[in-house]
Structure formats: C-alpha cells, structure tokens
Amino acid sequence: MADNDSLANKAKQFANTATNKAKQLADTTAQTARSVATTVQQKLDEPENKERIAKAKKAACQAGQQLKSTASTVGSRARDTFVNVKGKVAERLSSGN
C-alpha cells in the first residue's frame, strides 16, 4: 500500500511540475507574441511604412478592378461565343445537315 501511495505522490508531483512548466511556456509564448505584435505595430505606424502600405493598398485595389474588368470582358466574350456556336448548331440541326 505504501508503494501505491508513493507512486501516487510521484505522479501528482510529476503532474504539478508538468502543469507549471506548461504555464511557464504559455506565459513566455504570450509575452513573445505581445512583443512581436508591439514591434510590428510600431513599424506599421512609421510614416514611411504608412506611405508604402497606402501605396500597396491602392495598387491592390487597382489590380482588383483590372481583374474584375478583365473577367467581365472574358465572360462576355465567352457568352457571345457560346450563343454564336449554339445558333450555328441549331441552324445545322434544323436544316438537317
């Protein structure tokens, strides 16, 4: 019975130690994450970076508009081609060729 109690105590100590280590690791990770987030925010707040970010957003917006326009043009051409081919097929089917 004493062996079981000894094993139980050792298991409890091990669990407590593991829990404490896990908490320490979580705290360290959280501190590191906060530090990185603060550094990134400071960099983003620097005037030259704000300007670069604004330019990048504008370029991305323009690229998105261009892509939308191109997709619309391609879609229209595909639809026109489909209607044209459909008409030719219907014409051939009705003429018996």
CSV table of C-alpha atoms in Angstrom, one decimal:
chain,number,residue,atom,x,y,z
A,1,MET,CA,0.0,0.0,0.0
A,2,ALA,CA,2.9,2.3,0.8
A,3,ASP,CA,4.3,1.7,-2.7
A,4,ASN,CA,1.0,2.8,-4.2
A,5,ASP,CA,0.9,5.9,-2.1
A,6,SER,CA,4.5,6.7,-3.1
A,7,LEU,CA,3.7,6.2,-6.8
A,8,ALA,CA,0.6,8.3,-6.4
A,9,ASN,CA,2.6,11.1,-4.8
A,10,LYS,CA,5.3,10.9,-7.5
A,11,ALA,CA,2.6,11.0,-10.2
A,12,LYS,CA,1.0,14.0,-8.5
A,13,GLN,CA,4.4,15.8,-8.3
A,14,PHE,CA,5.1,15.0,-12.0
A,15,ALA,CA,1.6,16.3,-13.0
A,16,ASN,CA,2.2,19.5,-11.0
A,17,THR,CA,5.6,20.0,-12.4
A,18,ALA,CA,4.3,19.4,-16.0
A,19,THR,CA,1.5,21.8,-15.4
A,20,ASN,CA,3.8,24.5,-14.0
A,21,LYS,CA,6.2,24.1,-17.0
A,22,ALA,CA,3.3,24.3,-19.4
A,23,LYS,CA,2.1,27.5,-17.7
A,24,GLN,CA,5.6,29.0,-17.9
A,25,LEU,CA,5.8,28.1,-21.6
A,26,ALA,CA,2.4,29.6,-22.3
A,27,ASP,CA,3.3,32.8,-20.4
A,28,THR,CA,6.6,33.1,-22.3
A,29,THR,CA,4.9,32.5,-25.6
A,30,ALA,CA,2.3,35.1,-24.8
A,31,GLN,CA,4.9,37.6,-23.8
A,32,THR,CA,6.8,36.9,-27.0
A,33,ALA,CA,3.6,37.3,-29.1
A,34,ARG,CA,2.8,40.6,-27.4
A,35,SER,CA,6.4,41.8,-28.0
A,36,VAL,CA,6.2,40.9,-31.7
A,37,ALA,CA,2.8,42.5,-32.1
A,38,THR,CA,4.0,45.7,-30.5
A,39,THR,CA,7.1,45.8,-32.7
A,40,VAL,CA,5.0,45.1,-35.9
A,41,GLN,CA,2.5,47.8,-34.9
A,42,GLN,CA,5.4,50.3,-34.3
A,43,LYS,CA,6.8,49.5,-37.7
A,44,LEU,CA,3.4,49.9,-39.3
A,45,ASP,CA,3.0,53.3,-37.6
A,46,GLU,CA,6.2,54.7,-39.0
A,47,PRO,CA,5.5,57.3,-41.6
A,48,GLU,CA,7.4,55.7,-44.5
A,49,ASN,CA,5.7,52.4,-43.8
A,50,LYS,CA,2.3,54.0,-43.7
A,51,GLU,CA,3.0,55.5,-47.1
A,52,ARG,CA,4.2,52.2,-48.5
A,53,ILE,CA,1.1,50.4,-47.1
A,54,ALA,CA,-1.2,53.0,-48.6
A,55,LYS,CA,0.5,52.6,-52.0
A,56,ALA,CA,0.3,48.8,-51.7
A,57,LYS,CA,-3.4,49.0,-50.8
A,58,LYS,CA,-4.1,51.4,-53.8
A,59,ALA,CA,-2.1,49.1,-56.2
A,60,ALA,CA,-4.0,46.1,-54.9
A,61,CYS,CA,-7.3,47.9,-55.3
A,62,GLN,CA,-6.4,48.9,-58.9
A,63,ALA,CA,-5.3,45.3,-59.7
A,64,GLY,CA,-8.6,44.0,-58.3
A,65,GLN,CA,-10.5,46.4,-60.5
A,66,GLN,CA,-8.5,45.5,-63.5
A,67,LEU,CA,-9.0,41.8,-62.8
A,68,LYS,CA,-12.7,42.4,-62.4
A,69,SER,CA,-12.9,44.2,-65.7
A,70,THR,CA,-10.8,41.5,-67.5
A,71,ALA,CA,-13.0,38.8,-66.0
A,72,SER,CA,-16.1,40.6,-67.2
A,73,THR,CA,-14.7,41.0,-70.7
A,74,VAL,CA,-13.7,37.4,-70.9
A,75,GLY,CA,-17.1,36.3,-69.6
A,76,SER,CA,-18.9,38.5,-72.2
A,77,ARG,CA,-16.8,37.0,-75.0
A,78,ALA,CA,-17.3,33.5,-73.8
A,79,ARG,CA,-21.1,34.1,-73.6
A,80,ASP,CA,-21.1,35.6,-77.1
A,81,THR,CA,-19.1,32.7,-78.5
A,82,PHE,CA,-21.5,30.2,-76.8
A,83,VAL,CA,-24.5,32.0,-78.2
A,84,ASN,CA,-22.9,32.1,-81.7
A,85,VAL,CA,-22.0,28.4,-81.6
A,86,LYS,CA,-25.4,27.5,-80.2
A,87,GLY,CA,-27.0,29.4,-83.0
A,88,LYS,CA,-24.9,27.6,-85.7
A,89,VAL,CA,-25.6,24.2,-84.2
A,90,ALA,CA,-29.3,24.9,-84.0
A,91,GLU,CA,-29.2,26.1,-87.6
A,92,ARG,CA,-27.5,22.9,-88.8
A,93,LEU,CA,-29.9,20.7,-86.9
A,94,SER,CA,-32.9,22.4,-88.3
A,95,SER,CA,-31.5,22.2,-91.9
A,96,GLY,CA,-30.8,18.5,-91.5
A,97,ASN,CA,-27.0,18.7,-92.1
